[in-house]
Amino acid sequence: MRDKATTLYIGPQHPGITGNMMVKVQVEGDTIIKARTEVGYLHRAFEKLQERRNWLQSFTLLCRFCVPEPDPVEESYARAVEMLEGREVPERAKYIRVLMLELARMGSYLLWYGGQNGSLGLYTMGQWSVGDRNYILDLFEELTGGRIYHMYIWPGGVRRDLPEGFTDKVLRTMDYFEKRLKDYDDLMFTNTIFQKRTQGVGVISKEKAVEWGVVGPVLRGCGIKSDIRIDDPYEIYDQLDFEVPTAEGGDIWARALVRRAEIRQSIRIIRQVIEKMPSGEIYNKIPNPLKWALPKGDAYARTEATRGEIGMYIVSDGTVNPRRTHLRGAAYVHGVSLLEDLLVGENVADISAIMNSLGTCPPEIER
Amino acid sequence: MKELKENIIQRLKTNFADAVAGSEFSYNRVDVHVKKETIPSILFYLKEEMGYVHLSHISCVDWLEEGEFELVFIVWSPVDKVKVFVKTRLDRENPVLENIDMIWRQANTYEREFREMFGIQFTGLVAPDEFILEDWQGPPPFRRDFDTAEYAKKTFWNRPGREDAQDVRETISGRDGEEIPDFAKKYSR
């Protein structure tokens, strides 16, 4: 039978609305018998460029590591720098950071709604959710000046305080989403096509998930309760009340259920943050960035992003430039060798749905 | 937490003679330095015997001046809630380390990247030769002695009229006879 296999090249033009990468598959009929991922279309050598920049100049690159969710990368870098230097962050800034991170989580999930459904041919969902995401981007624009890339969370705190009336706008947006998410359920989760295309597809067993170092909603979709916000809390997550949703099955459907529940938890967190937010300083000023040398040493800070663990490992040799910065991305683990393994035995039409459900983000794999 | 961290170090020191504790950190982090030969066994021990089941990150740092690469393995225990940083140094002239992707499968991707970007060889690594780069003939580009600016100068060239230190307005004006507007004249060199 092997000699009847055909080789197909999926990509490199955004296979499944994730970014440029290629999946080379051998198929028999429409069943995949071998898959190989090929990356290299987006490498920008950000980490090498950062070696020539000072600690603050890196921020223009950091937000571009992964387009759908730039904020967790900024936050983990800023926190790693603070760890290394021993810089305190004002309490209010921590609350604003969490507000920002959760809004970013919602924005990223809304984009995922579009990508996941688009990969199955259900385009209406994407038009709704990407349209609704604009309400979150509007908030970002008012707060930071940028819709997608913010460069707002930086070492020592955040760049500016909340504008007047901003929290009311956030609360109104949350009210809107609480109502609106019901429409999403009607269109997506009760949709027979979505159920049939996702249940039992791209299954990861519990054992395999641990062995492969799977993280985030993909791990929680295997029934394992793991969330950095709870396990290794940062900022003020330990003072907040929220749940870590899990689902059984390890398939695309289970991962979708986890994400569906998480977007509701984000709304819950945002409401608490606004209620509890103290007044006060938002920024512990750093010295002149051109002369700002960090002490010798290294630090690793990690954040729970929508795709899982995102971390930043930084090394300083005591000068004004980093010796090394290295991003730990969830897609790096999910999107290369795990994907190759997972695709074997699946239908060729499900490739992009599986890629989307894993949170594959090629710009993060290559950086 | 302090007691737990001391226990971890003590246990590793007892089982691995070359393990040396690194600097102390106030938060949930423990540093251990070992020889490169110990890496597979200490990581296996941490995972199987001590519950450090999650490989959070692997990083490589080029210490050019010291003639060494430093590899850092960050592992996490969901029970202890501690991160252990296992560090080792490789000779820059002949950087070879044993492959560990049988302990954590995702290490395979990291090793492919370090092989390509730093020129570190992993014995026993089974993976295609190319990862990110294509037909790359030069030295590993993430090494500190690889000069990116010099490489760009050698490999790429400026379009005619866009050479460095050339005023684009003057070039266009010279070529097409267009007059430079008054507001722009003050910027001309």
XYZ file of C-alpha atoms in Angstrom:
556
model
C 0.000 0.000 0.000
C 2.892 2.353 0.756
C 3.664 2.905 -2.925
C 0.239 4.465 -3.343
C 1.091 7.254 -0.929
C 0.935 10.798 -2.233
C 2.907 13.713 -0.817
C 1.006 16.926 -0.150
C 2.395 20.291 0.866
C 0.066 22.134 3.205
C 1.242 25.719 3.443
C 3.449 27.688 3.730
C 0.728 30.294 3.217
C -1.013 30.240 6.581
C -2.129 26.620 6.825
C -5.163 27.072 9.014
C -4.820 30.800 9.706
C -1.859 30.361 12.038
C 1.089 31.999 10.281
C 3.543 30.886 7.632
C 4.758 27.347 8.011
C 4.487 24.172 6.022
C 3.265 20.719 6.866
C 4.455 18.108 4.424
C 2.193 15.079 4.619
C 2.094 11.691 2.981
C -1.440 10.477 2.475
C -3.043 7.246 1.492
C -6.498 8.098 0.276
C -7.199 10.992 2.614
C -5.549 9.457 5.686
C -2.213 10.877 6.770
C 0.503 8.263 7.196
C 3.425 10.589 7.813
C 3.745 14.274 8.607
C 6.733 16.574 8.746
C 6.597 20.214 9.816
C 8.809 22.700 8.069
C 9.401 26.086 9.574
C 11.786 28.805 8.468
C 9.532 31.229 6.634
C 9.313 33.745 9.449
C 12.637 33.721 11.239
C 13.537 37.287 12.174
C 16.352 36.562 14.640
C 14.715 38.749 17.285
C 16.803 37.193 20.029
C 19.995 37.993 18.153
C 18.812 41.561 17.493
C 18.069 42.011 21.178
C 21.717 41.390 22.007
C 22.531 44.724 20.362
C 19.736 46.664 22.002
C 19.496 47.952 25.522
C 17.068 46.433 27.998
C 14.246 48.796 27.099
C 14.689 48.880 23.323
C 13.740 45.198 23.148
C 10.089 46.102 23.618
C 9.516 46.943 19.975
C 10.486 43.352 19.181
C 8.855 41.594 22.119
C 5.285 42.319 21.115
C 5.954 40.920 17.662
C 6.988 37.456 18.834
C 3.405 36.267 18.520
C 0.863 38.544 16.904
C -2.397 37.290 18.488
C -1.160 37.851 22.017
C 1.754 40.205 22.521
C 1.046 41.104 26.146
C 2.109 37.888 27.916
C 5.520 38.153 26.232
C 5.931 41.766 27.349
C 4.842 40.878 30.854
C 7.180 37.909 31.216
C 10.138 39.914 29.900
C 9.362 42.846 32.178
C 8.998 40.541 35.164
C 12.229 38.692 34.363
C 14.057 42.029 34.255
C 12.478 43.013 37.568
C 13.478 39.663 39.107
C 17.059 40.116 37.981
C 17.286 43.658 39.236
C 15.159 43.165 42.337
C 12.902 46.037 41.308
C 9.622 46.419 43.139
C 6.429 47.037 41.183
C 3.680 49.238 42.666
C 0.519 47.344 43.637
C -1.724 49.309 41.293
C 0.539 48.515 38.357
C 0.188 44.812 39.110
C -3.598 45.123 38.981
C -3.436 47.023 35.711
C -1.126 44.359 34.297
C -3.587 41.609 35.170
C -6.419 43.632 33.649
C -4.341 43.968 30.507
C -3.387 40.288 30.413
C -6.964 39.116 30.825
C -8.256 41.495 28.164
C -5.500 40.141 25.929
C -6.591 36.611 26.759
C -10.136 37.427 25.716
C -8.934 39.066 22.518
C -6.783 36.096 21.679
C -9.579 33.613 22.341
C -11.934 35.613 20.158
C -9.400 35.350 17.364
C -9.147 31.630 18.068
C -12.944 31.296 17.719
C -12.535 32.661 14.214
C -9.525 30.488 13.341
C -10.922 27.263 14.750
C -14.263 27.641 13.002
C -12.724 28.999 9.824
C -10.603 25.851 9.598
C -13.843 23.851 9.499
C -15.554 26.109 6.990
C -17.821 27.831 9.527
C -16.964 31.368 8.588
C -19.828 33.215 10.257
C -18.355 32.562 13.694
C -15.109 34.258 12.672
C -16.942 37.300 11.395
C -18.762 37.631 14.695
C -15.865 36.997 17.013
C -13.260 39.021 15.142
C -15.807 41.822 14.934
C -16.407 41.613 18.679
C -12.672 41.536 19.326
C -12.623 45.107 18.064
C -14.375 46.198 21.256
C -11.369 44.898 23.189
C -8.942 46.468 20.730
C -10.774 49.776 21.212
C -10.026 49.525 24.928
C -6.376 48.768 24.186
C -6.211 51.727 21.839
C -7.574 54.088 24.437
C -5.251 52.787 27.119
C -2.012 52.279 25.207
C -2.338 54.033 21.868
C -1.986 50.768 19.966
C -4.613 48.240 18.980
C -2.464 45.126 18.498
C 1.029 45.971 19.773
C 1.003 47.859 23.016
C 4.472 48.058 24.600
C 2.526 49.032 27.679
C 3.764 46.670 30.370
C 7.396 47.539 30.990
C 9.981 47.048 33.739
C 8.907 48.861 36.876
C 5.185 48.938 36.144
C 3.042 50.138 33.285
C 3.495 53.049 30.896
C 0.496 55.188 31.867
C -2.410 55.169 34.240
C -5.967 54.263 33.285
C -7.762 57.156 31.581
C -10.811 58.631 33.277
C -13.905 56.485 32.869
C -11.889 53.601 31.473
C -12.999 51.025 34.018
C -16.658 51.825 33.289
C -16.017 51.172 29.634
C -14.338 47.864 30.465
C -17.307 46.836 32.612
C -19.760 47.768 29.866
C -17.731 45.690 27.404
C -17.817 42.768 29.825
C -21.619 43.098 30.122
C -21.794 42.946 26.354
C -19.635 39.829 26.167
C -21.600 38.007 28.844
C -24.678 38.344 26.677
C -22.898 37.827 23.398
C -21.105 34.592 24.320
C -24.485 32.846 24.435
C -24.845 33.541 20.719
C -21.467 31.932 20.168
C -22.665 28.790 21.926
C -25.713 28.641 19.703
C -23.672 29.022 16.576
C -20.699 26.878 17.496
C -21.097 24.454 20.384
C -24.614 23.301 19.584
C -23.727 23.060 15.913
C -23.733 19.431 14.787
C -21.114 20.056 12.112
C -18.730 21.514 14.671
C -19.348 18.632 17.065
C -18.828 15.951 14.439
C -15.715 17.539 13.026
C -14.044 17.994 16.406
C -15.070 15.091 18.654
C -12.484 12.321 18.583
C -10.175 14.292 16.279
C -6.568 15.095 17.230
C -6.736 13.090 20.441
C -3.902 13.444 22.973
C -3.914 10.985 25.865
C -3.094 12.097 29.395
C 0.189 10.153 29.430
C 1.250 11.544 26.099
C 0.405 15.074 27.216
C 2.791 14.813 30.156
C 5.470 13.074 28.117
C 5.337 15.751 25.440
C 5.335 18.672 27.847
C 1.961 19.895 26.619
C 0.733 23.067 28.352
C -2.226 25.393 28.644
C -5.733 24.647 27.343
C -4.388 21.645 25.430
C -3.227 20.046 28.690
C -6.415 21.023 30.500
C -8.366 19.492 27.630
C -6.750 16.180 28.607
C -8.284 16.475 32.057
C -5.171 17.712 33.855
C -5.648 20.740 36.067
C -2.624 22.907 35.506
C -2.434 26.657 35.313
C 0.589 28.829 36.070
C -1.674 31.526 37.468
C -2.528 29.090 40.300
C 0.560 26.837 40.456
C 3.266 29.478 40.225
C 1.314 32.697 40.799
C 2.617 35.997 39.511
C 1.422 39.595 39.800
C -1.756 39.421 41.936
C -3.340 36.208 40.667
C -3.061 34.629 44.122
C -5.460 37.271 45.464
C -8.152 36.561 42.893
C -10.938 34.037 42.892
C -11.281 32.060 39.673
C -11.527 28.509 38.476
C -9.326 26.465 36.190
C -11.661 24.686 33.783
C -10.767 21.247 32.473
C -12.399 18.829 30.060
C -11.997 15.155 29.321
C -11.236 13.607 25.988
C -8.079 15.328 24.791
C -9.633 16.077 21.391
C -10.322 19.363 19.606
C -13.778 19.447 21.186
C -12.352 19.202 24.722
C -9.863 21.992 24.016
C -12.685 24.129 22.645
C -14.740 23.527 25.796
C -11.794 24.606 27.957
C -11.351 27.804 25.978
C -15.079 28.472 26.081
C -15.004 28.272 29.872
C -11.790 30.269 30.203
C -13.090 33.313 28.399
C -15.842 33.441 31.038
C -13.263 33.146 33.819
C -11.402 36.086 32.289
C -14.542 38.199 32.574
C -14.792 37.129 36.210
C -11.170 38.095 36.851
C -11.539 41.462 35.114
C -14.552 42.343 37.282
C -12.623 41.467 40.446
C -9.543 43.404 39.357
C -11.595 46.534 38.744
C -13.378 46.162 42.063
C -10.208 45.624 44.094
C -7.832 47.941 42.243
C -6.045 50.244 44.684
C -5.027 53.797 43.896
C -1.432 54.919 43.913
C 1.709 54.835 41.831
C 1.871 52.871 38.593
C 5.562 53.036 37.830
C 8.779 52.526 39.744
C 11.000 54.619 37.527
C 14.001 52.950 35.932
C 17.271 54.888 35.506
C 18.363 56.353 32.170
C 17.764 53.378 29.823
C 20.880 54.160 27.794
C 23.033 53.638 30.879
C 20.856 51.066 32.584
C 23.008 48.002 33.295
C 21.407 45.035 35.012
C 23.377 43.000 37.546
C 25.109 39.865 36.314
C 22.892 36.801 36.425
C 19.870 35.194 34.853
C 16.118 35.059 35.389
C 13.173 33.142 34.018
C 9.632 34.447 34.252
C 6.647 32.621 32.864
C 3.075 33.557 32.154
C -0.074 31.583 31.445
C -1.067 32.708 27.974
C -3.935 31.463 25.851
C -1.756 28.839 24.258
C -0.070 27.781 27.480
C 3.190 28.590 29.155
C 5.059 31.531 27.711
C 8.307 32.306 29.430
C 11.263 34.590 28.991
C 14.754 33.551 29.994
C 17.164 36.463 30.180
C 20.856 36.528 30.940
C 22.812 39.632 31.852
C 26.592 39.991 31.843
C 26.387 43.221 33.784
C 26.234 45.535 30.765
C 23.533 47.690 29.181
C 22.683 44.973 26.644
C 21.290 41.495 27.276
C 23.782 38.664 26.882
C 20.905 36.425 25.867
C 17.131 36.536 25.780
C 15.254 33.388 24.922
C 11.520 32.949 24.562
C 9.813 29.785 25.692
C 6.706 29.522 23.596
C 3.864 27.072 23.850
C 3.769 26.703 20.075
C 7.405 25.627 20.105
C 6.361 22.500 21.964
C 2.954 21.970 20.353
C 3.546 23.040 16.805
C 6.602 21.087 15.669
C 7.215 17.508 16.759
C 3.953 16.976 18.670
C 2.002 18.055 15.600
C 3.965 15.622 13.433
C 3.058 12.794 15.757
C -0.544 13.813 16.204
C -1.363 14.102 12.517
C -0.586 10.458 11.751
C -3.844 8.595 11.177
C -5.908 11.756 10.893
C -7.835 12.950 7.877
C -6.098 15.455 5.627
C -9.073 17.826 5.922
C -8.518 18.117 9.679
C -4.938 19.405 9.564
C -5.763 23.055 10.030
C -8.389 22.311 12.678
C -5.802 20.357 14.682
C -3.184 23.090 14.222
C -5.635 25.695 15.456
C -6.683 23.664 18.436
C -3.041 23.268 19.500
C -2.494 27.001 19.297
C 0.201 26.724 16.666
C 1.847 30.095 16.146
C 4.767 29.952 13.652
C 6.166 33.424 14.447
C 6.634 32.214 17.993
C 8.278 28.940 16.932
C 10.914 30.776 14.931
C 11.091 34.152 16.581
C 10.271 26.850 51.189
C 13.881 27.353 52.320
C 13.956 23.900 53.879
C 12.444 22.314 50.779
C 15.041 23.964 48.577
C 17.869 22.780 50.819
C 16.452 19.259 50.699
C 16.411 19.286 46.912
C 20.034 20.398 46.748
C 21.068 17.865 49.366
C 19.360 15.022 47.520
C 20.966 15.964 44.239
C 24.396 16.349 45.843
C 24.106 12.922 47.474
C 23.213 11.228 44.207
C 25.447 13.195 41.874
C 28.966 13.802 43.122
C 29.650 16.648 40.678
C 26.521 18.644 41.541
C 27.320 22.114 42.863
C 24.636 24.426 44.168
C 24.382 27.829 42.486
C 23.458 31.199 43.973
C 20.524 31.428 46.331
C 17.273 32.989 45.228
C 14.513 34.360 47.356
C 11.747 32.889 45.201
C 10.955 29.282 44.240
C 14.126 28.574 42.303
C 17.081 26.239 42.846
C 20.269 26.274 40.757
C 22.495 23.244 40.260
C 25.674 23.097 38.186
C 26.853 19.735 36.880
C 29.360 18.323 34.401
C 27.973 17.700 30.943
C 28.215 13.901 31.319
C 25.754 14.024 34.225
C 23.007 15.875 32.330
C 20.925 12.886 31.108
C 21.110 11.051 34.431
C 20.320 14.070 36.633
C 17.380 15.082 34.443
C 16.078 11.524 34.430
C 16.440 11.379 38.218
C 14.642 14.702 38.658
C 11.776 13.532 36.472
C 11.348 9.966 37.644
C 12.383 10.113 41.280
C 11.697 13.659 42.402
C 8.547 14.539 40.472
C 10.014 17.259 38.243
C 7.844 16.102 35.379
C 7.608 19.317 33.399
C 10.475 20.531 31.255
C 9.759 24.223 31.193
C 12.600 25.446 29.012
C 16.054 24.735 27.645
C 18.320 27.624 26.797
C 21.804 28.075 25.464
C 24.065 31.007 26.285
C 27.288 31.765 24.441
C 30.047 32.867 26.843
C 32.472 33.756 24.053
C 35.079 35.335 26.306
C 35.246 32.215 28.461
C 35.277 29.875 25.455
C 32.192 28.036 26.656
C 28.514 27.487 25.991
C 26.167 27.241 28.927
C 23.112 25.020 28.639
C 20.296 25.621 31.080
C 17.521 23.106 31.663
C 14.583 24.469 33.643
C 12.357 21.807 35.181
C 9.255 22.275 37.297
C 7.517 20.141 39.872
C 3.761 20.654 40.257
C 4.034 19.119 43.750
C 7.040 20.989 45.177
C 6.163 24.102 43.157
C 9.841 24.746 42.636
C 11.836 25.404 39.475
C 15.199 23.645 39.274
C 17.757 25.180 36.920
C 20.247 22.502 35.865
C 23.244 24.139 34.233
C 26.233 22.758 32.430
C 29.114 24.170 30.419
C 30.408 22.903 27.074
C 33.714 23.641 25.426
C 33.081 26.100 22.590
C 35.618 24.393 20.316
C 33.966 21.006 20.530
C 30.447 21.371 21.916
C 28.938 17.921 22.285
C 26.155 16.832 24.607
C 24.071 13.722 24.899
C 20.585 13.870 23.448
C 17.810 13.868 26.064
C 14.687 13.606 23.918
C 13.925 10.156 25.308
C 13.245 11.861 28.666
C 11.158 14.715 27.288
C 10.106 14.446 23.667
C 9.912 18.200 23.169
C 13.666 18.480 23.834
C 14.093 17.263 20.261
C 12.966 20.650 18.908
C 15.305 22.571 21.191
C 18.226 20.360 20.227
C 17.547 20.848 16.535
C 17.585 24.594 17.038
C 20.791 24.625 19.103
C 22.514 22.384 16.587
C 21.686 24.818 13.837
C 22.051 28.137 15.624
C 24.977 27.389 17.964
C 26.620 24.386 16.306
C 26.154 22.140 19.330
C 26.128 18.450 18.444
C 23.772 16.136 20.319
C 24.844 12.511 20.194
C 21.972 10.233 19.268
C 19.693 13.003 18.007
C 17.449 11.736 15.233
C 16.010 14.652 13.287
C 16.245 16.172 9.814
C 19.391 18.236 9.282
C 17.615 21.493 8.618
C 15.255 23.214 10.997
C 14.906 26.930 10.392
C 17.798 27.723 8.062
C 17.908 26.540 4.477
C 21.127 25.661 2.622
C 23.130 27.487 5.268
C 26.872 27.320 4.641
C 28.167 29.896 7.101
C 29.042 29.603 10.802
C 26.180 29.021 13.288
C 24.491 32.439 13.299
C 23.532 32.732 16.967
C 27.124 32.521 18.154
C 28.355 35.823 19.570
C 31.228 36.028 17.090
C 28.858 35.921 14.122
C 28.610 39.515 12.909
C 25.103 40.011 11.549
C 25.813 43.498 10.187
C 28.879 42.258 8.317
C 26.930 39.291 6.959
C 24.120 41.544 5.723
C 26.643 43.829 4.016
C 28.270 40.897 2.215
C 25.065 39.128 1.247
C 22.665 41.915 0.288
C 23.115 45.033 -1.756
C 21.411 48.406 -2.036
C 19.164 49.216 -4.924
C 20.706 51.846 -7.229
C 19.906 55.262 -5.812
C 19.458 53.845 -2.300
C 23.111 53.406 -1.363
C 23.966 54.268 2.177
C 24.627 57.900 3.086
C 22.946 59.040 -0.070
C 20.162 61.596 -0.059
C 17.241 59.988 -1.854
C 15.674 63.347 -2.731
C 18.861 64.523 -4.406
C 19.204 61.274 -6.318
C 15.663 61.513 -7.650
C 16.106 65.161 -8.469
C 19.356 64.419 -10.336
C 17.825 61.546 -12.216
C 14.417 62.895 -13.132
C 15.075 66.603 -12.929
C 12.443 67.078 -10.211
C 12.958 70.113 -8.080
C 13.524 69.624 -4.368
C 10.709 71.416 -2.510
C 11.724 74.297 -0.279
C 10.709 72.632 2.971
C 12.964 69.659 2.174
C 16.000 71.737 1.172
C 17.028 72.407 4.741
C 17.391 68.660 5.326
C 19.628 68.129 2.278
C 23.240 67.452 2.979
